[in-house]
Amino acid sequence: MGRKYNSYCVLLTFLLLAVPITSAAALDQAALLRQFVKSRSRVQSSDGSAETDPWADPVSSFGHLPTYCKNPKGSKEADRIKALPGQPPRVNFEQYSGYVTVNEEHGRALFYYFVESPYDAASKPLVLWLNGGPGCSSLGAGAMRELGPFRVNPDGKTLRRNRHAWNNVANVIFLESPAGVGFSYSNTSSDYDKSGDARTAVDSYNFLLHWLERFPEYKGRDFYIAGESYAGHYAPQLAAVIVAVREFTGKNPTSLKGIFVSR
Ligand SMILES: *[C@@H]1O[C@H](CO)[C@@H](O)[C@H](O)[C@H]1NC(C)=O
């Protein structure tokens, strides 16, 4: 299948990048790359004025963010799904879904669907899955067509199990991001015009802090960020925010172990 092949490509790329660069030509390329990154650290905004690229120095852009959620709301029990409509019998894992407010002032909230592993969930890592787009629903695509525990049957009403579901080996959060995608929304309509990578990453970070208060047993659990397509931006950017907070505060908001992205 294409997706499998793509994953190999990504892995291969990582392996190639891991090979030590020794030749003079390669060193020149490294210098060129540094020059390029430097040139990108100042970008032109739409009105023509230069503005600082937030990713050029993540520690100063994001390091000051809180390391825990100061005002947690909602509860795991309130988010528990007894059964999805049309789900097959003998579902042997827990499912949850709900909203996390990521900006109180604007009334901006992100929707998630969370499935635990049927097999010893307490010993399995936590994976945050992000579809790309921008604008692709992680519930409609990621959960129901790709790696979730169920697939929708042709009748459009009932579900069947997906044998290759990722929750066989992990506890998976499907996050609809940014606000405006899927069930995620904002009560301040102008938010939809001002979406961007930096705010998306900060919202997802706030989501995580808040979510971990609702599911405290996952604090300190090995954590991975995964996604496809435009999530090739979202995943490393959210990781950069987490690492920036860690570097700035010396505290570890999550136990981030890695990211994986596929095309
Ligand atoms: C958005 O507005 C509705 C209607 O007033 C309210 O019920 C909801 O809680 C608000 N959402 C957020 C995230 O504040």
PDB file of C-alpha atoms and ligand atoms in Angstrom:
ATOM      1  CA  MET A   1       0.000   0.000   0.000  1.00  0.00           C
ATOM      2  CA  GLY A   2       1.185   3.544  -0.752  1.00  0.00           C
ATOM      3  CA  ARG A   3       1.181   4.620   2.851  1.00  0.00           C
ATOM      4  CA  LYS A   4       3.478   1.818   3.929  1.00  0.00           C
ATOM      5  CA  TYR A   5       5.885   2.662   1.132  1.00  0.00           C
ATOM      6  CA  ASN A   6       5.787   6.325   2.182  1.00  0.00           C
ATOM      7  CA  SER A   7       6.672   5.408   5.762  1.00  0.00           C
ATOM      8  CA  TYR A   8       9.712   3.554   4.474  1.00  0.00           C
ATOM      9  CA  CYS A   9      10.713   6.641   2.500  1.00  0.00           C
ATOM     10  CA  VAL A  10      10.544   8.758   5.625  1.00  0.00           C
ATOM     11  CA  LEU A  11      12.568   6.207   7.572  1.00  0.00           C
ATOM     12  CA  LEU A  12      15.113   6.019   4.784  1.00  0.00           C
ATOM     13  CA  THR A  13      15.396   9.794   4.785  1.00  0.00           C
ATOM     14  CA  PHE A  14      16.112   9.782   8.504  1.00  0.00           C
ATOM     15  CA  LEU A  15      18.724   7.090   8.058  1.00  0.00           C
ATOM     16  CA  LEU A  16      20.370   9.021   5.244  1.00  0.00           C
ATOM     17  CA  LEU A  17      20.379  12.172   7.338  1.00  0.00           C
ATOM     18  CA  ALA A  18      21.990  10.219  10.153  1.00  0.00           C
ATOM     19  CA  VAL A  19      25.002   9.281   8.005  1.00  0.00           C
ATOM     20  CA  PRO A  20      27.902  11.516   9.104  1.00  0.00           C
ATOM     21  CA  ILE A  21      28.691  14.240   6.628  1.00  0.00           C
ATOM     22  CA  THR A  22      32.382  14.118   5.814  1.00  0.00           C
ATOM     23  CA  SER A  23      33.229  15.099   2.254  1.00  0.00           C
ATOM     24  CA  ALA A  24      34.132  18.702   1.438  1.00  0.00           C
ATOM     25  CA  ALA A  25      31.183  18.973  -0.955  1.00  0.00           C
ATOM     26  CA  ALA A  26      28.820  17.854   1.785  1.00  0.00           C
ATOM     27  CA  LEU A  27      30.346  20.367   4.196  1.00  0.00           C
ATOM     28  CA  ASP A  28      29.641  23.100   1.654  1.00  0.00           C
ATOM     29  CA  GLN A  29      26.060  21.924   1.598  1.00  0.00           C
ATOM     30  CA  ALA A  30      25.871  22.143   5.371  1.00  0.00           C
ATOM     31  CA  ALA A  31      27.124  25.734   5.193  1.00  0.00           C
ATOM     32  CA  LEU A  32      24.573  26.487   2.473  1.00  0.00           C
ATOM     33  CA  LEU A  33      21.817  25.000   4.587  1.00  0.00           C
ATOM     34  CA  ARG A  34      22.827  27.161   7.575  1.00  0.00           C
ATOM     35  CA  GLN A  35      22.836  30.201   5.336  1.00  0.00           C
ATOM     36  CA  PHE A  36      19.392  29.282   4.032  1.00  0.00           C
ATOM     37  CA  VAL A  37      17.958  28.788   7.528  1.00  0.00           C
ATOM     38  CA  LYS A  38      19.415  32.135   8.554  1.00  0.00           C
ATOM     39  CA  SER A  39      17.911  33.870   5.530  1.00  0.00           C
ATOM     40  CA  ARG A  40      14.527  32.405   6.463  1.00  0.00           C
ATOM     41  CA  SER A  41      14.655  33.774   9.999  1.00  0.00           C
ATOM     42  CA  ARG A  42      13.169  37.036   8.771  1.00  0.00           C
ATOM     43  CA  VAL A  43      10.106  36.707   6.588  1.00  0.00           C
ATOM     44  CA  GLN A  44       8.000  39.270   4.806  1.00  0.00           C
ATOM     45  CA  SER A  45       4.486  39.594   6.148  1.00  0.00           C
ATOM     46  CA  SER A  46       1.580  40.290   3.790  1.00  0.00           C
ATOM     47  CA  ASP A  47       1.768  44.070   4.324  1.00  0.00           C
ATOM     48  CA  GLY A  48       5.402  44.013   3.213  1.00  0.00           C
ATOM     49  CA  SER A  49       6.978  44.665   6.622  1.00  0.00           C
ATOM     50  CA  ALA A  50       9.582  42.230   7.878  1.00  0.00           C
ATOM     51  CA  GLU A  51       8.480  40.127  10.813  1.00  0.00           C
ATOM     52  CA  THR A  52      10.356  37.611  12.869  1.00  0.00           C
ATOM     53  CA  ASP A  53       9.873  33.970  11.999  1.00  0.00           C
ATOM     54  CA  PRO A  54       8.728  32.343  15.264  1.00  0.00           C
ATOM     55  CA  TRP A  55      10.496  29.074  14.348  1.00  0.00           C
ATOM     56  CA  ALA A  56      13.919  30.715  13.973  1.00  0.00           C
ATOM     57  CA  ASP A  57      14.264  30.894  17.758  1.00  0.00           C
ATOM     58  CA  PRO A  58      11.577  28.709  19.356  1.00  0.00           C
ATOM     59  CA  VAL A  59      12.887  29.268  22.894  1.00  0.00           C
ATOM     60  CA  SER A  60      12.255  33.009  22.772  1.00  0.00           C
ATOM     61  CA  SER A  61       8.978  32.543  20.852  1.00  0.00           C
ATOM     62  CA  PHE A  62       7.454  29.768  22.951  1.00  0.00           C
ATOM     63  CA  GLY A  63       9.669  29.074  25.987  1.00  0.00           C
ATOM     64  CA  HIS A  64       7.533  31.254  28.277  1.00  0.00           C
ATOM     65  CA  LEU A  65       4.368  29.155  27.770  1.00  0.00           C
ATOM     66  CA  PRO A  66       2.993  27.483  30.913  1.00  0.00           C
ATOM     67  CA  THR A  67       4.203  24.001  31.818  1.00  0.00           C
ATOM     68  CA  TYR A  68       0.861  22.869  33.187  1.00  0.00           C
ATOM     69  CA  CYS A  69      -2.814  23.772  32.825  1.00  0.00           C
ATOM     70  CA  LYS A  70      -3.758  26.266  35.542  1.00  0.00           C
ATOM     71  CA  ASN A  71      -7.512  26.082  35.092  1.00  0.00           C
ATOM     72  CA  PRO A  72      -8.531  22.571  34.042  1.00  0.00           C
ATOM     73  CA  LYS A  73     -12.175  21.995  33.203  1.00  0.00           C
ATOM     74  CA  GLY A  74     -14.228  18.999  32.172  1.00  0.00           C
ATOM     75  CA  SER A  75     -13.646  15.409  33.172  1.00  0.00           C
ATOM     76  CA  LYS A  76     -12.634  12.095  31.752  1.00  0.00           C
ATOM     77  CA  GLU A  77     -15.916  10.533  32.899  1.00  0.00           C
ATOM     78  CA  ALA A  78     -17.975  13.197  31.105  1.00  0.00           C
ATOM     79  CA  ASP A  79     -16.006  12.441  27.919  1.00  0.00           C
ATOM     80  CA  ARG A  80     -16.452   8.669  28.072  1.00  0.00           C
ATOM     81  CA  ILE A  81     -18.188   7.139  25.034  1.00  0.00           C
ATOM     82  CA  LYS A  82     -20.422   4.245  26.055  1.00  0.00           C
ATOM     83  CA  ALA A  83     -20.731   3.093  22.453  1.00  0.00           C
ATOM     84  CA  LEU A  84     -20.549   4.733  19.050  1.00  0.00           C
ATOM     85  CA  PRO A  85     -23.716   4.418  16.947  1.00  0.00           C
ATOM     86  CA  GLY A  86     -23.517   1.242  14.865  1.00  0.00           C
ATOM     87  CA  GLN A  87     -20.366  -0.068  16.489  1.00  0.00           C
ATOM     88  CA  PRO A  88     -19.801  -3.837  16.330  1.00  0.00           C
ATOM     89  CA  PRO A  89     -20.312  -6.026  19.412  1.00  0.00           C
ATOM     90  CA  ARG A  90     -17.586  -6.852  21.941  1.00  0.00           C
ATOM     91  CA  VAL A  91     -15.604  -3.642  21.738  1.00  0.00           C
ATOM     92  CA  ASN A  92     -12.865  -4.290  24.266  1.00  0.00           C
ATOM     93  CA  PHE A  93     -11.270  -0.858  24.692  1.00  0.00           C
ATOM     94  CA  GLU A  94     -12.235   2.523  26.140  1.00  0.00           C
ATOM     95  CA  GLN A  95     -13.202   5.478  23.952  1.00  0.00           C
ATOM     96  CA  TYR A  96     -13.545   9.143  24.866  1.00  0.00           C
ATOM     97  CA  SER A  97     -14.278  12.351  23.060  1.00  0.00           C
ATOM     98  CA  GLY A  98     -14.901  15.963  23.928  1.00  0.00           C
ATOM     99  CA  TYR A  99     -13.759  19.531  23.742  1.00  0.00           C
ATOM    100  CA  VAL A 100     -10.819  21.262  25.307  1.00  0.00           C
ATOM    101  CA  THR A 101     -10.956  25.062  25.423  1.00  0.00           C
ATOM    102  CA  VAL A 102      -7.585  26.351  24.268  1.00  0.00           C
ATOM    103  CA  ASN A 103      -8.465  30.059  24.431  1.00  0.00           C
ATOM    104  CA  GLU A 104     -11.099  31.202  26.950  1.00  0.00           C
ATOM    105  CA  GLU A 105     -11.204  34.819  25.788  1.00  0.00           C
ATOM    106  CA  HIS A 106     -12.010  33.938  22.160  1.00  0.00           C
ATOM    107  CA  GLY A 107     -14.022  30.825  22.998  1.00  0.00           C
ATOM    108  CA  ARG A 108     -11.761  28.595  20.928  1.00  0.00           C
ATOM    109  CA  ALA A 109     -12.071  24.856  21.513  1.00  0.00           C
ATOM    110  CA  LEU A 110     -10.488  21.774  19.969  1.00  0.00           C
ATOM    111  CA  PHE A 111     -12.298  18.458  19.575  1.00  0.00           C
ATOM    112  CA  TYR A 112     -10.611  15.124  20.192  1.00  0.00           C
ATOM    113  CA  TYR A 113     -11.439  11.425  19.924  1.00  0.00           C
ATOM    114  CA  PHE A 114      -9.305   9.165  22.118  1.00  0.00           C
ATOM    115  CA  VAL A 115      -9.043   5.396  21.983  1.00  0.00           C
ATOM    116  CA  GLU A 116      -7.139   3.323  24.457  1.00  0.00           C
ATOM    117  CA  SER A 117      -5.457   0.073  23.585  1.00  0.00           C
ATOM    118  CA  PRO A 118      -7.419  -3.117  24.285  1.00  0.00           C
ATOM    119  CA  TYR A 119      -4.187  -4.744  25.383  1.00  0.00           C
ATOM    120  CA  ASP A 120      -2.676  -3.431  28.629  1.00  0.00           C
ATOM    121  CA  ALA A 121      -3.293   0.261  27.880  1.00  0.00           C
ATOM    122  CA  ALA A 122      -1.381   1.290  31.018  1.00  0.00           C
ATOM    123  CA  SER A 123       1.899   0.037  29.562  1.00  0.00           C
ATOM    124  CA  LYS A 124       1.381   1.479  26.081  1.00  0.00           C
ATOM    125  CA  PRO A 125       2.637   4.856  24.855  1.00  0.00           C
ATOM    126  CA  LEU A 126       0.478   7.844  24.025  1.00  0.00           C
ATOM    127  CA  VAL A 127       0.294   8.992  20.391  1.00  0.00           C
ATOM    128  CA  LEU A 128      -1.207  12.260  19.207  1.00  0.00           C
ATOM    129  CA  TRP A 129      -2.394  11.903  15.613  1.00  0.00           C
ATOM    130  CA  LEU A 130      -2.827  14.937  13.351  1.00  0.00           C
ATOM    131  CA  ASN A 131      -4.202  14.936   9.836  1.00  0.00           C
ATOM    132  CA  GLY A 132      -2.962  17.621   7.467  1.00  0.00           C
ATOM    133  CA  GLY A 133      -4.616  19.735   4.840  1.00  0.00           C
ATOM    134  CA  PRO A 134      -4.670  22.267   6.408  1.00  0.00           C
ATOM    135  CA  GLY A 135      -8.323  21.506   6.998  1.00  0.00           C
ATOM    136  CA  CYS A 136      -8.457  17.714   7.111  1.00  0.00           C
ATOM    137  CA  SER A 137     -10.480  16.167   9.939  1.00  0.00           C
ATOM    138  CA  SER A 138      -8.579  13.714  12.134  1.00  0.00           C
ATOM    139  CA  LEU A 139     -11.881  12.092  13.054  1.00  0.00           C
ATOM    140  CA  GLY A 140     -13.261  11.718   9.522  1.00  0.00           C
ATOM    141  CA  ALA A 141      -9.982  10.732   7.871  1.00  0.00           C
ATOM    142  CA  GLY A 142      -7.423   9.535  10.445  1.00  0.00           C
ATOM    143  CA  ALA A 143      -9.814   7.750  12.791  1.00  0.00           C
ATOM    144  CA  MET A 144     -12.486   6.449  10.405  1.00  0.00           C
ATOM    145  CA  ARG A 145     -10.521   5.779   7.211  1.00  0.00           C
ATOM    146  CA  GLU A 146      -6.906   5.281   8.176  1.00  0.00           C
ATOM    147  CA  LEU A 147      -5.581   4.142  11.553  1.00  0.00           C
ATOM    148  CA  GLY A 148      -8.558   4.243  13.911  1.00  0.00           C
ATOM    149  CA  PRO A 149     -10.180   1.205  15.515  1.00  0.00           C
ATOM    150  CA  PHE A 150     -13.227   1.293  13.206  1.00  0.00           C
ATOM    151  CA  ARG A 151     -14.089   1.655   9.549  1.00  0.00           C
ATOM    152  CA  VAL A 152     -17.464   2.866   8.303  1.00  0.00           C
ATOM    153  CA  ASN A 153     -19.420   0.193   6.415  1.00  0.00           C
ATOM    154  CA  PRO A 154     -20.877   0.949   2.950  1.00  0.00           C
ATOM    155  CA  ASP A 155     -24.337   1.427   4.560  1.00  0.00           C
ATOM    156  CA  GLY A 156     -22.958   4.627   6.104  1.00  0.00           C
ATOM    157  CA  LYS A 157     -24.530   3.664   9.444  1.00  0.00           C
ATOM    158  CA  THR A 158     -22.580   0.813  10.945  1.00  0.00           C
ATOM    159  CA  LEU A 159     -18.941   0.299  11.837  1.00  0.00           C
ATOM    160  CA  ARG A 160     -16.582  -2.628  11.583  1.00  0.00           C
ATOM    161  CA  ARG A 161     -13.240  -3.244  13.293  1.00  0.00           C
ATOM    162  CA  ASN A 162     -10.033  -2.223  11.551  1.00  0.00           C
ATOM    163  CA  ARG A 163      -7.528  -5.044  12.020  1.00  0.00           C
ATOM    164  CA  HIS A 164      -4.622  -2.674  11.504  1.00  0.00           C
ATOM    165  CA  ALA A 165      -5.738  -0.106  14.061  1.00  0.00           C
ATOM    166  CA  TRP A 166      -2.887   1.688  15.791  1.00  0.00           C
ATOM    167  CA  ASN A 167      -4.553   1.249  19.147  1.00  0.00           C
ATOM    168  CA  ASN A 168      -3.380  -2.369  18.964  1.00  0.00           C
ATOM    169  CA  VAL A 169      -0.032  -0.984  20.081  1.00  0.00           C
ATOM    170  CA  ALA A 170      -0.711   2.506  21.500  1.00  0.00           C
ATOM    171  CA  ASN A 171      -3.269   4.829  23.051  1.00  0.00           C
ATOM    172  CA  VAL A 172      -4.196   7.263  20.303  1.00  0.00           C
ATOM    173  CA  ILE A 173      -5.611  10.807  20.461  1.00  0.00           C
ATOM    174  CA  PHE A 174      -7.127  12.050  17.198  1.00  0.00           C
ATOM    175  CA  LEU A 175      -7.061  15.843  17.416  1.00  0.00           C
ATOM    176  CA  GLU A 176      -9.049  18.102  15.074  1.00  0.00           C
ATOM    177  CA  SER A 177      -6.714  21.015  14.489  1.00  0.00           C
ATOM    178  CA  PRO A 178      -6.660  23.966  14.014  1.00  0.00           C
ATOM    179  CA  ALA A 179      -9.978  25.491  15.175  1.00  0.00           C
ATOM    180  CA  GLY A 180     -12.345  25.462  12.190  1.00  0.00           C
ATOM    181  CA  VAL A 181     -11.419  21.891  11.198  1.00  0.00           C
ATOM    182  CA  GLY A 182     -13.910  19.090  11.856  1.00  0.00           C
ATOM    183  CA  PHE A 183     -15.741  19.746  15.126  1.00  0.00           C
ATOM    184  CA  SER A 184     -13.126  22.203  16.431  1.00  0.00           C
ATOM    185  CA  TYR A 185     -14.382  25.774  16.450  1.00  0.00           C
ATOM    186  CA  SER A 186     -14.010  29.317  17.701  1.00  0.00           C
ATOM    187  CA  ASN A 187     -16.723  31.669  18.912  1.00  0.00           C
ATOM    188  CA  THR A 188     -14.645  34.521  17.486  1.00  0.00           C
ATOM    189  CA  SER A 189     -15.149  34.182  13.725  1.00  0.00           C
ATOM    190  CA  SER A 190     -12.119  36.318  12.896  1.00  0.00           C
ATOM    191  CA  ASP A 191      -9.975  33.527  14.389  1.00  0.00           C
ATOM    192  CA  TYR A 192     -10.636  31.571  11.197  1.00  0.00           C
ATOM    193  CA  ASP A 193      -8.908  34.260   9.126  1.00  0.00           C
ATOM    194  CA  LYS A 194      -5.918  34.397  11.420  1.00  0.00           C
ATOM    195  CA  SER A 195      -5.038  30.708  11.547  1.00  0.00           C
ATOM    196  CA  GLY A 196      -1.373  29.996  11.150  1.00  0.00           C
ATOM    197  CA  ASP A 197       1.289  27.486  12.070  1.00  0.00           C
ATOM    198  CA  ALA A 198       2.431  29.259  15.255  1.00  0.00           C
ATOM    199  CA  ARG A 199      -1.056  29.614  16.706  1.00  0.00           C
ATOM    200  CA  THR A 200      -1.920  26.058  15.658  1.00  0.00           C
ATOM    201  CA  ALA A 201       1.113  24.755  17.535  1.00  0.00           C
ATOM    202  CA  VAL A 202       0.371  26.839  20.652  1.00  0.00           C
ATOM    203  CA  ASP A 203      -3.295  25.733  20.625  1.00  0.00           C
ATOM    204  CA  SER A 204      -2.260  22.087  20.303  1.00  0.00           C
ATOM    205  CA  TYR A 205       0.220  22.577  23.147  1.00  0.00           C
ATOM    206  CA  ASN A 206      -2.507  24.103  25.355  1.00  0.00           C
ATOM    207  CA  PHE A 207      -4.781  21.240  24.367  1.00  0.00           C
ATOM    208  CA  LEU A 208      -2.174  18.736  25.536  1.00  0.00           C
ATOM    209  CA  LEU A 209      -1.631  20.401  28.921  1.00  0.00           C
ATOM    210  CA  HIS A 210      -5.368  20.549  29.518  1.00  0.00           C
ATOM    211  CA  TRP A 211      -5.980  17.009  28.269  1.00  0.00           C
ATOM    212  CA  LEU A 212      -3.298  15.638  30.601  1.00  0.00           C
ATOM    213  CA  GLU A 213      -5.222  17.091  33.565  1.00  0.00           C
ATOM    214  CA  ARG A 214      -8.290  15.199  32.394  1.00  0.00           C
ATOM    215  CA  PHE A 215      -6.272  12.003  31.912  1.00  0.00           C
ATOM    216  CA  PRO A 216      -3.565  12.374  34.578  1.00  0.00           C
ATOM    217  CA  GLU A 217      -2.522   8.721  34.285  1.00  0.00           C
ATOM    218  CA  TYR A 218      -0.900   9.747  30.987  1.00  0.00           C
ATOM    219  CA  LYS A 219       1.370  12.381  32.542  1.00  0.00           C
ATOM    220  CA  GLY A 220       4.898  11.099  32.146  1.00  0.00           C
ATOM    221  CA  ARG A 221       3.820   8.408  29.663  1.00  0.00           C
ATOM    222  CA  ASP A 222       6.052   7.998  26.604  1.00  0.00           C
ATOM    223  CA  PHE A 223       4.559  10.407  24.111  1.00  0.00           C
ATOM    224  CA  TYR A 224       4.785  10.601  20.317  1.00  0.00           C
ATOM    225  CA  ILE A 225       3.377  13.100  17.826  1.00  0.00           C
ATOM    226  CA  ALA A 226       2.389  11.598  14.487  1.00  0.00           C
ATOM    227  CA  GLY A 227       0.672  12.789  11.362  1.00  0.00           C
ATOM    228  CA  GLU A 228       0.626  12.949   7.622  1.00  0.00           C
ATOM    229  CA  SER A 229       0.607  15.488   4.814  1.00  0.00           C
ATOM    230  CA  TYR A 230       0.568  19.047   6.216  1.00  0.00           C
ATOM    231  CA  ALA A 231       1.091  17.546   9.672  1.00  0.00           C
ATOM    232  CA  GLY A 232       4.661  17.405   8.399  1.00  0.00           C
ATOM    233  CA  HIS A 233       4.495  20.999   9.660  1.00  0.00           C
ATOM    234  CA  TYR A 234       2.238  20.463  12.678  1.00  0.00           C
ATOM    235  CA  ALA A 235       4.156  17.564  14.237  1.00  0.00           C
ATOM    236  CA  PRO A 236       7.690  19.040  14.276  1.00  0.00           C
ATOM    237  CA  GLN A 237       6.323  22.482  15.198  1.00  0.00           C
ATOM    238  CA  LEU A 238       4.414  21.152  18.206  1.00  0.00           C
ATOM    239  CA  ALA A 239       7.553  19.223  19.164  1.00  0.00           C
ATOM    240  CA  ALA A 240       9.580  22.440  18.835  1.00  0.00           C
ATOM    241  CA  VAL A 241       7.179  24.218  21.208  1.00  0.00           C
ATOM    242  CA  ILE A 242       7.462  21.408  23.782  1.00  0.00           C
ATOM    243  CA  VAL A 243      11.256  21.372  23.547  1.00  0.00           C
ATOM    244  CA  ALA A 244      11.386  25.187  23.781  1.00  0.00           C
ATOM    245  CA  VAL A 245       9.349  25.161  27.012  1.00  0.00           C
ATOM    246  CA  ARG A 246      11.584  22.410  28.352  1.00  0.00           C
ATOM    247  CA  GLU A 247      14.719  24.376  27.567  1.00  0.00           C
ATOM    248  CA  PHE A 248      13.391  27.646  28.948  1.00  0.00           C
ATOM    249  CA  THR A 249      11.790  26.358  32.157  1.00  0.00           C
ATOM    250  CA  GLY A 250      13.795  23.216  32.887  1.00  0.00           C
ATOM    251  CA  LYS A 251      10.449  21.473  33.360  1.00  0.00           C
ATOM    252  CA  ASN A 252       9.065  18.681  31.271  1.00  0.00           C
ATOM    253  CA  PRO A 253       5.442  19.283  30.277  1.00  0.00           C
ATOM    254  CA  THR A 254       5.227  15.924  28.469  1.00  0.00           C
ATOM    255  CA  SER A 255       7.429  12.919  28.063  1.00  0.00           C
ATOM    256  CA  LEU A 256       7.947  13.524  24.351  1.00  0.00           C
ATOM    257  CA  LYS A 257      10.005  10.718  22.808  1.00  0.00           C
ATOM    258  CA  GLY A 258       9.662  11.386  19.114  1.00  0.00           C
ATOM    259  CA  ILE A 259       7.654  12.335  16.096  1.00  0.00           C
ATOM    260  CA  PHE A 260       6.801  10.502  12.922  1.00  0.00           C
ATOM    261  CA  VAL A 261       5.349  11.914   9.771  1.00  0.00           C
ATOM    262  CA  SER A 262       4.345  10.440   6.466  1.00  0.00           C
ATOM    263  CA  ARG A 263       3.587  12.100   3.186  1.00  0.00           C
TER     264      ARG A 263
HETATM  265  C1  LIG B   1     -19.143  29.275  22.492  1.00  0.00           C
HETATM  266  O1  LIG B   1     -20.417  29.849  22.628  1.00  0.00           O
HETATM  267  C2  LIG B   1     -21.442  28.948  23.057  1.00  0.00           C
HETATM  268  C3  LIG B   1     -22.758  29.713  23.041  1.00  0.00           C
HETATM  269  O2  LIG B   1     -22.667  30.846  23.844  1.00  0.00           O
HETATM  270  C4  LIG B   1     -21.090  28.395  24.432  1.00  0.00           C
HETATM  271  O3  LIG B   1     -22.067  27.469  24.838  1.00  0.00           O
HETATM  272  C5  LIG B   1     -19.739  27.727  24.359  1.00  0.00           C
HETATM  273  O4  LIG B   1     -19.349  27.270  25.649  1.00  0.00           O
HETATM  274  C6  LIG B   1     -18.693  28.690  23.832  1.00  0.00           C
HETATM  275  N1  LIG B   1     -17.434  27.959  23.633  1.00  0.00           N
HETATM  276  C7  LIG B   1     -16.280  28.248  24.258  1.00  0.00           C
HETATM  277  C8  LIG B   1     -15.112  27.393  23.948  1.00  0.00           C
HETATM  278  O5  LIG B   1     -16.164  29.158  25.042  1.00  0.00           O
END
